[in-house]
Amino acid sequence: HACCQSGHELLLEVILPASMPRSDELYLRAISRFYNLGIYPDWWKLPPLTSDGWTALSEIIQRRDPHCHGVVILGLDAPAEQLRAGFNAAAGHELVKGFAVGRTLFGEASRAWLKHDIDDAQLVAR
């Protein structure tokens, strides 16, 4: 309600605990639980799902929250090949609107820079 009153949009990022196995079903259950609690974000931020997972999520959102703007894919510092597979699985699913994968792109270089292993120019070059 606060977002609606202030003109802001709510993005809800769902990350399972590191100790839990990853599966589309767990993410779909978590999203359904948020809806059951009355939480209706404008945007979801989720790690890559399978194509079937995106289809199931699309059905949940169409049924529960037709005003949802969509999903942004979360990278979680995943290797580029894993993200490529995730992007391919998301292709053609209108629900998926973009991605936020900064750590995959610049995480290693940033960690080296923060440890003073590389200088500013090396950071930019990487």
PDB file of C-alpha atoms in Angstrom:
ATOM      1  CA  HIS A   1       0.000   0.000   0.000  1.00  0.00           C
ATOM      2  CA  ALA A   2       2.883   2.365   0.782  1.00  0.00           C
ATOM      3  CA  CYS A   3       4.294   1.935  -2.722  1.00  0.00           C
ATOM      4  CA  CYS A   4       0.928   2.683  -4.310  1.00  0.00           C
ATOM      5  CA  GLN A   5       0.426   5.761  -2.137  1.00  0.00           C
ATOM      6  CA  SER A   6       3.910   7.130  -2.796  1.00  0.00           C
ATOM      7  CA  GLY A   7       3.995   6.349  -6.513  1.00  0.00           C
ATOM      8  CA  HIS A   8       6.809   3.801  -6.173  1.00  0.00           C
ATOM      9  CA  GLU A   9       6.979   0.228  -7.426  1.00  0.00           C
ATOM     10  CA  LEU A  10       7.920  -2.791  -5.315  1.00  0.00           C
ATOM     11  CA  LEU A  11      10.515  -5.250  -6.572  1.00  0.00           C
ATOM     12  CA  LEU A  12      10.740  -8.432  -4.520  1.00  0.00           C
ATOM     13  CA  GLU A  13      13.927 -10.485  -4.850  1.00  0.00           C
ATOM     14  CA  VAL A  14      13.662 -14.145  -3.895  1.00  0.00           C
ATOM     15  CA  ILE A  15      16.870 -15.952  -2.978  1.00  0.00           C
ATOM     16  CA  LEU A  16      16.710 -19.359  -1.360  1.00  0.00           C
ATOM     17  CA  PRO A  17      19.088 -20.043   1.540  1.00  0.00           C
ATOM     18  CA  ALA A  18      22.474 -21.358   0.395  1.00  0.00           C
ATOM     19  CA  SER A  19      21.869 -24.614   2.282  1.00  0.00           C
ATOM     20  CA  MET A  20      18.700 -25.397   0.305  1.00  0.00           C
ATOM     21  CA  PRO A  21      18.627 -27.285  -2.979  1.00  0.00           C
ATOM     22  CA  ARG A  22      17.523 -25.200  -5.959  1.00  0.00           C
ATOM     23  CA  SER A  23      14.434 -26.088  -7.958  1.00  0.00           C
ATOM     24  CA  ASP A  24      11.759 -24.274  -9.905  1.00  0.00           C
ATOM     25  CA  GLU A  25       9.172 -25.809  -7.588  1.00  0.00           C
ATOM     26  CA  LEU A  26      10.687 -24.151  -4.517  1.00  0.00           C
ATOM     27  CA  TYR A  27      10.639 -20.731  -6.181  1.00  0.00           C
ATOM     28  CA  LEU A  28       7.069 -21.235  -7.407  1.00  0.00           C
ATOM     29  CA  ARG A  29       5.986 -22.228  -3.886  1.00  0.00           C
ATOM     30  CA  ALA A  30       7.714 -19.178  -2.401  1.00  0.00           C
ATOM     31  CA  ILE A  31       6.010 -16.842  -4.858  1.00  0.00           C
ATOM     32  CA  SER A  32       2.629 -18.451  -4.207  1.00  0.00           C
ATOM     33  CA  ARG A  33       3.253 -18.018  -0.476  1.00  0.00           C
ATOM     34  CA  PHE A  34       3.949 -14.300  -0.910  1.00  0.00           C
ATOM     35  CA  TYR A  35       0.676 -13.941  -2.804  1.00  0.00           C
ATOM     36  CA  ASN A  36      -1.104 -15.907  -0.058  1.00  0.00           C
ATOM     37  CA  LEU A  37       0.293 -13.398   2.449  1.00  0.00           C
ATOM     38  CA  GLY A  38      -1.165 -10.536   0.399  1.00  0.00           C
ATOM     39  CA  ILE A  39       2.168  -9.340  -0.999  1.00  0.00           C
ATOM     40  CA  TYR A  40       1.829  -8.310  -4.643  1.00  0.00           C
ATOM     41  CA  PRO A  41       5.090  -6.864  -5.956  1.00  0.00           C
ATOM     42  CA  ASP A  42       5.163  -4.917  -9.188  1.00  0.00           C
ATOM     43  CA  TRP A  43       8.298  -6.844 -10.143  1.00  0.00           C
ATOM     44  CA  TRP A  44       9.889 -10.146  -9.173  1.00  0.00           C
ATOM     45  CA  LYS A  45      13.668 -10.675  -9.213  1.00  0.00           C
ATOM     46  CA  LEU A  46      14.472 -14.371  -9.536  1.00  0.00           C
ATOM     47  CA  PRO A  47      17.347 -16.588 -10.585  1.00  0.00           C
ATOM     48  CA  PRO A  48      16.982 -18.358 -13.929  1.00  0.00           C
ATOM     49  CA  LEU A  49      14.279 -21.005 -14.134  1.00  0.00           C
ATOM     50  CA  THR A  50      13.727 -23.693 -16.737  1.00  0.00           C
ATOM     51  CA  SER A  51      11.422 -22.930 -19.651  1.00  0.00           C
ATOM     52  CA  ASP A  52       8.724 -25.016 -17.946  1.00  0.00           C
ATOM     53  CA  GLY A  53       9.336 -23.050 -14.747  1.00  0.00           C
ATOM     54  CA  TRP A  54       8.801 -19.743 -16.561  1.00  0.00           C
ATOM     55  CA  THR A  55       5.586 -21.135 -18.062  1.00  0.00           C
ATOM     56  CA  ALA A  56       4.319 -22.208 -14.625  1.00  0.00           C
ATOM     57  CA  LEU A  57       5.296 -18.852 -13.108  1.00  0.00           C
ATOM     58  CA  SER A  58       3.515 -16.999 -15.910  1.00  0.00           C
ATOM     59  CA  GLU A  59       0.356 -18.952 -15.139  1.00  0.00           C
ATOM     60  CA  ILE A  60       0.614 -18.176 -11.415  1.00  0.00           C
ATOM     61  CA  ILE A  61       1.124 -14.472 -12.021  1.00  0.00           C
ATOM     62  CA  GLN A  62      -1.641 -14.227 -14.643  1.00  0.00           C
ATOM     63  CA  ARG A  63      -4.031 -15.918 -12.222  1.00  0.00           C
ATOM     64  CA  ARG A  64      -2.969 -14.143  -9.031  1.00  0.00           C
ATOM     65  CA  ASP A  65      -1.677 -10.728 -10.120  1.00  0.00           C
ATOM     66  CA  PRO A  66      -2.455  -9.524 -13.640  1.00  0.00           C
ATOM     67  CA  HIS A  67      -1.024  -6.089 -12.725  1.00  0.00           C
ATOM     68  CA  CYS A  68       2.493  -7.474 -12.144  1.00  0.00           C
ATOM     69  CA  HIS A  69       4.959  -5.901 -14.587  1.00  0.00           C
ATOM     70  CA  GLY A  70       7.153  -8.998 -14.852  1.00  0.00           C
ATOM     71  CA  VAL A  71      10.399 -10.594 -13.765  1.00  0.00           C
ATOM     72  CA  VAL A  72      14.022  -9.525 -13.819  1.00  0.00           C
ATOM     73  CA  ILE A  73      16.529 -12.387 -13.878  1.00  0.00           C
ATOM     74  CA  LEU A  74      18.947 -12.412 -10.957  1.00  0.00           C
ATOM     75  CA  GLY A  75      22.503 -13.557 -11.666  1.00  0.00           C
ATOM     76  CA  LEU A  76      23.753 -14.465  -8.161  1.00  0.00           C
ATOM     77  CA  ASP A  77      27.377 -14.340  -9.418  1.00  0.00           C
ATOM     78  CA  ALA A  78      26.675 -17.343 -11.648  1.00  0.00           C
ATOM     79  CA  PRO A  79      29.160 -18.276 -14.375  1.00  0.00           C
ATOM     80  CA  ALA A  80      28.419 -16.753 -17.785  1.00  0.00           C
ATOM     81  CA  GLU A  81      27.604 -20.138 -19.342  1.00  0.00           C
ATOM     82  CA  GLN A  82      25.025 -20.855 -16.657  1.00  0.00           C
ATOM     83  CA  LEU A  83      23.428 -17.452 -17.250  1.00  0.00           C
ATOM     84  CA  ARG A  84      23.423 -18.040 -21.006  1.00  0.00           C
ATOM     85  CA  ALA A  85      21.477 -21.262 -20.460  1.00  0.00           C
ATOM     86  CA  GLY A  86      19.103 -19.400 -18.147  1.00  0.00           C
ATOM     87  CA  PHE A  87      18.576 -16.628 -20.696  1.00  0.00           C
ATOM     88  CA  ASN A  88      17.884 -19.217 -23.395  1.00  0.00           C
ATOM     89  CA  ALA A  89      15.282 -20.880 -21.148  1.00  0.00           C
ATOM     90  CA  ALA A  90      13.631 -17.479 -20.571  1.00  0.00           C
ATOM     91  CA  ALA A  91      13.580 -16.527 -24.251  1.00  0.00           C
ATOM     92  CA  GLY A  92      10.060 -16.198 -25.576  1.00  0.00           C
ATOM     93  CA  HIS A  93       8.476 -15.844 -22.133  1.00  0.00           C
ATOM     94  CA  GLU A  94       6.870 -12.400 -22.118  1.00  0.00           C
ATOM     95  CA  LEU A  95       6.967 -12.298 -18.339  1.00  0.00           C
ATOM     96  CA  VAL A  96      10.776 -11.951 -18.335  1.00  0.00           C
ATOM     97  CA  LYS A  97      11.654  -8.299 -18.945  1.00  0.00           C
ATOM     98  CA  GLY A  98      15.381  -8.053 -18.211  1.00  0.00           C
ATOM     99  CA  PHE A  99      18.263  -9.073 -16.014  1.00  0.00           C
ATOM    100  CA  ALA A 100      20.556  -7.884 -13.226  1.00  0.00           C
ATOM    101  CA  VAL A 101      23.795  -9.819 -13.460  1.00  0.00           C
ATOM    102  CA  GLY A 102      26.501  -7.339 -12.430  1.00  0.00           C
ATOM    103  CA  ARG A 103      28.590  -9.662 -10.276  1.00  0.00           C
ATOM    104  CA  THR A 104      28.934 -12.116 -13.150  1.00  0.00           C
ATOM    105  CA  LEU A 105      30.279  -9.301 -15.312  1.00  0.00           C
ATOM    106  CA  PHE A 106      32.521  -7.441 -12.875  1.00  0.00           C
ATOM    107  CA  GLY A 107      32.591  -9.408  -9.610  1.00  0.00           C
ATOM    108  CA  GLU A 108      36.007 -11.014  -9.969  1.00  0.00           C
ATOM    109  CA  ALA A 109      37.671  -7.777 -11.061  1.00  0.00           C
ATOM    110  CA  SER A 110      35.966  -5.844  -8.260  1.00  0.00           C
ATOM    111  CA  ARG A 111      37.139  -8.302  -5.619  1.00  0.00           C
ATOM    112  CA  ALA A 112      40.714  -8.037  -6.920  1.00  0.00           C
ATOM    113  CA  TRP A 113      40.511  -4.232  -6.892  1.00  0.00           C
ATOM    114  CA  LEU A 114      39.119  -4.148  -3.355  1.00  0.00           C
ATOM    115  CA  LYS A 115      42.025  -6.319  -2.187  1.00  0.00           C
ATOM    116  CA  HIS A 116      44.420  -3.877  -3.912  1.00  0.00           C
ATOM    117  CA  ASP A 117      45.633  -6.672  -6.208  1.00  0.00           C
ATOM    118  CA  ILE A 118      44.911  -4.480  -9.256  1.00  0.00           C
ATOM    119  CA  ASP A 119      44.764  -0.731  -9.809  1.00  0.00           C
ATOM    120  CA  ASP A 120      41.976   1.437 -11.238  1.00  0.00           C
ATOM    121  CA  ALA A 121      43.130   1.074 -14.851  1.00  0.00           C
ATOM    122  CA  GLN A 122      43.309  -2.726 -14.558  1.00  0.00           C
ATOM    123  CA  LEU A 123      39.827  -2.788 -13.057  1.00  0.00           C
ATOM    124  CA  VAL A 124      38.430  -0.790 -15.985  1.00  0.00           C
ATOM    125  CA  ALA A 125      40.296  -2.959 -18.497  1.00  0.00           C
ATOM    126  CA  ARG A 126      38.886  -6.168 -17.022  1.00  0.00           C
TER     127      ARG A 126
END
